[in-house]
GROMACS .gro file of C-alpha atoms in nm:
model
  140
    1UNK     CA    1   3.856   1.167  -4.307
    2UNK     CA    2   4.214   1.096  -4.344
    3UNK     CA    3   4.406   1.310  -4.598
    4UNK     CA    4   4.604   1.147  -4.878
    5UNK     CA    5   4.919   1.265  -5.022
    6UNK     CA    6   5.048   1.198  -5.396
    7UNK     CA    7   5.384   1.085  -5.412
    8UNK     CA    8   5.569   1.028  -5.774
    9UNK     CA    9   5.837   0.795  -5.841
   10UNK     CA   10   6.138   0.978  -5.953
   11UNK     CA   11   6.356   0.820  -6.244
   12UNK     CA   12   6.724   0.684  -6.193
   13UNK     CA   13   6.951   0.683  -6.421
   14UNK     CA   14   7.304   0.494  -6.358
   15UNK     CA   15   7.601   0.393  -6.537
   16UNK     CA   16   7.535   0.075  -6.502
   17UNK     CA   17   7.165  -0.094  -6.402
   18UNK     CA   18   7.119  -0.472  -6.303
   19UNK     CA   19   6.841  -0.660  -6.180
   20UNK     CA   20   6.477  -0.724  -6.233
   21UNK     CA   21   6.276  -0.507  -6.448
   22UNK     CA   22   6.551  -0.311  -6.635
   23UNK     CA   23   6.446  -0.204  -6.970
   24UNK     CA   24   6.096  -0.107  -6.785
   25UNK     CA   25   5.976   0.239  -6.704
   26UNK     CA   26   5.935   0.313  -6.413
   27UNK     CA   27   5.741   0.627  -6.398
   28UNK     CA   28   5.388   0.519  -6.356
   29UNK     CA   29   5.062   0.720  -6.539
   30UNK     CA   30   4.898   0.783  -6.177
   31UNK     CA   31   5.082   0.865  -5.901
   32UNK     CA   32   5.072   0.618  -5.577
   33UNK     CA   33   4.803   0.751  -5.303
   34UNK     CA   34   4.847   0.656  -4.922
   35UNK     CA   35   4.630   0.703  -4.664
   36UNK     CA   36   4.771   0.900  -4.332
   37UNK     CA   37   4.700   0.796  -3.964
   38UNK     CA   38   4.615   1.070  -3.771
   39UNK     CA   39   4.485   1.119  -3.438
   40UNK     CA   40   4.207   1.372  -3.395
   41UNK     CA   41   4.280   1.395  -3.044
   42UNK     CA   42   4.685   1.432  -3.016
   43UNK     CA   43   4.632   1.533  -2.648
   44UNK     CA   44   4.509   1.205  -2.544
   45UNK     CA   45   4.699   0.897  -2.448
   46UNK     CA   46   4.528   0.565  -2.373
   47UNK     CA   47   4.491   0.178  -2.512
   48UNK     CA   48   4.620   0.151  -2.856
   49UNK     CA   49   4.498  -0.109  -3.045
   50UNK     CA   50   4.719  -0.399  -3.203
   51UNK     CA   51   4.687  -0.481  -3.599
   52UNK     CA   52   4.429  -0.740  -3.498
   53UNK     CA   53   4.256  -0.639  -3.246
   54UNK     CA   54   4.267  -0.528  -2.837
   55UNK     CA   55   4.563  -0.701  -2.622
   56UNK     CA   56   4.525  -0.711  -2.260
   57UNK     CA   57   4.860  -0.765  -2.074
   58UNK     CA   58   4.827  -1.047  -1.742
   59UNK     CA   59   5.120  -1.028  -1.552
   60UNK     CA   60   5.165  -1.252  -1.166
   61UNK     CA   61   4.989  -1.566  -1.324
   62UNK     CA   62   5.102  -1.899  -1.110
   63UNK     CA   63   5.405  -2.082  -1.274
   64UNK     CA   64   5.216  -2.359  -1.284
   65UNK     CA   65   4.898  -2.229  -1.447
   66UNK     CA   66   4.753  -2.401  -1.809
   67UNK     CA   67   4.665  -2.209  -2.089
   68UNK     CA   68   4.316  -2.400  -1.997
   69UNK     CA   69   4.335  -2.240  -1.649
   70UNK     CA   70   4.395  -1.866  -1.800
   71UNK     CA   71   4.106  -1.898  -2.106
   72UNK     CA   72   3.835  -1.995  -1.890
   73UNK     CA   73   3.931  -1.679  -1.654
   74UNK     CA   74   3.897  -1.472  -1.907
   75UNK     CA   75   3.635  -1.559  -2.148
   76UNK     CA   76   3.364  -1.461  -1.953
   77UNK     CA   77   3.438  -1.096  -2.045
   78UNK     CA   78   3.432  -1.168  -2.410
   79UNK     CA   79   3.527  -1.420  -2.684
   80UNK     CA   80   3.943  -1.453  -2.728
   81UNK     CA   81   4.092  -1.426  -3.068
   82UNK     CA   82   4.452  -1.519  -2.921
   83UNK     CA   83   4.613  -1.618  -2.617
   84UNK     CA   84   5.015  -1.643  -2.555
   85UNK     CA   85   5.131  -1.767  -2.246
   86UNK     CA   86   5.536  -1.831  -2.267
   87UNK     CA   87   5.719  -2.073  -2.108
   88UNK     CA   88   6.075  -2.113  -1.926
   89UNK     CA   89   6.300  -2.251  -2.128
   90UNK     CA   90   6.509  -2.393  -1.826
   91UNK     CA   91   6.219  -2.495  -1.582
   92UNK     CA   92   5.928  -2.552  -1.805
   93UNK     CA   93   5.704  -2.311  -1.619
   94UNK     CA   94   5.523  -2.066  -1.721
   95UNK     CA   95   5.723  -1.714  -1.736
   96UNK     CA   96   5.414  -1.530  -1.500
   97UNK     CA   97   5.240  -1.333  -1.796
   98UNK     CA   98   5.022  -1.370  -2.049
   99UNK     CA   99   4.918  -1.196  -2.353
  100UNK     CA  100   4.529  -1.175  -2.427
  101UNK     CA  101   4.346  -1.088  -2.701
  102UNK     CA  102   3.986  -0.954  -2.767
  103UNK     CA  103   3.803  -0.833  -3.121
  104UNK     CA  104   3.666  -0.524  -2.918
  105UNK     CA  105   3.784  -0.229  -2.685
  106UNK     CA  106   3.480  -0.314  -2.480
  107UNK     CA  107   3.566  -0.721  -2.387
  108UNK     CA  108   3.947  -0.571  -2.300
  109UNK     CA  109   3.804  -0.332  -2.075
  110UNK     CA  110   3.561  -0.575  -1.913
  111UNK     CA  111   3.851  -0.803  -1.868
  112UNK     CA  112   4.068  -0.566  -1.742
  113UNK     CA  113   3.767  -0.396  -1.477
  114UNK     CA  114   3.678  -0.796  -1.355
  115UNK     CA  115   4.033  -0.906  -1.328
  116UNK     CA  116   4.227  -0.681  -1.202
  117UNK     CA  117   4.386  -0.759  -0.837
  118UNK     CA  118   4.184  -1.084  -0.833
  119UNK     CA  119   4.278  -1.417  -0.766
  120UNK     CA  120   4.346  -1.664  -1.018
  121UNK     CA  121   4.536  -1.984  -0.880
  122UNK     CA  122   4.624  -1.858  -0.567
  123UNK     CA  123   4.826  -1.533  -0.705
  124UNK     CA  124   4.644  -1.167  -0.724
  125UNK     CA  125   4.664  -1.099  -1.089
  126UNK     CA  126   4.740  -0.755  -1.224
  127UNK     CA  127   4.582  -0.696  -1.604
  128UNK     CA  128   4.666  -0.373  -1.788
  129UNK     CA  129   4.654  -0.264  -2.158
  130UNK     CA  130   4.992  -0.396  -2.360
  131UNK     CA  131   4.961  -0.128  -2.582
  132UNK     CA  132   4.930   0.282  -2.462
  133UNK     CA  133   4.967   0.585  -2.679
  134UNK     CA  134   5.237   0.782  -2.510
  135UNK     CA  135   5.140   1.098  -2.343
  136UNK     CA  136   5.231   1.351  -2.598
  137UNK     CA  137   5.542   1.577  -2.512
  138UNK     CA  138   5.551   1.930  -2.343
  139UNK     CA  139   5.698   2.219  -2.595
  140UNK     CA  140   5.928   2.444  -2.403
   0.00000   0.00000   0.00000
């Protein structure tokens, strides 16, 4: 479980106070409790998940590929909560990447395993994890 530290709001007093809420306290009667992220593990790196869920990064797609064309490639491996594929500004075409999303670790991993180095629209794809923790630094 996550351990929790109490912070208190320290009072300021100025010469002169403007804005909202002067003439309020602002000490409070229970201090404010937040939670801290911590890994368990610090040794390991790997995936990191986003906010909302597992994002998969597509890179080589075909310029000309649909957003159509890259869904039904990869929701065999698991249902997509988001999918961003960004266009050229100049041409029109599609940039060459995409951005998918999954709900769990597993789907990402099946899409990564079953599309990696395989062919969608004539171009090998390469798929990856956008996020990684960073491997964590040597002490000297």
């Amino acid at each position: 479980m996550a351990e929790v530290n109490d912070v208190e709001m320290e009072e300021i007093s100025a010469d002169k106070q403007k804005g909202r809420g002067i003439g309020q306290t602002r000490a409070r009667k229970e201090a404010i409790v937040y939670d801290i992220v911590d890994d368990k593990d610090k040794s390991a790196s790997g995936p990191q998940r986003s906010i909302e869920g597992w994002i998969v990064f597509v890179r080589n797609i075909h310029e000309e590929a649909t957003e159509e064309d890259v869904h039904d490639a990869f929701a065999e491996f698991g249902e997509i909560k988001n999918l961003n594929l960004n266009l050229d500004r100049r041409t029109g075409y599609l940039k060459g990447y995409a951005l998918v999303e999954y709900e769990t670790q597993k789907e990402a991993l099946a899409a990564i395993e079953g599309m990696h180095e395989k062919e969608l629209l004539g171009n090998v794809v390469k798929v990856d994890w956008a996020f990684v923790k960073p491997a964590p630094k040597k002490r000297r």
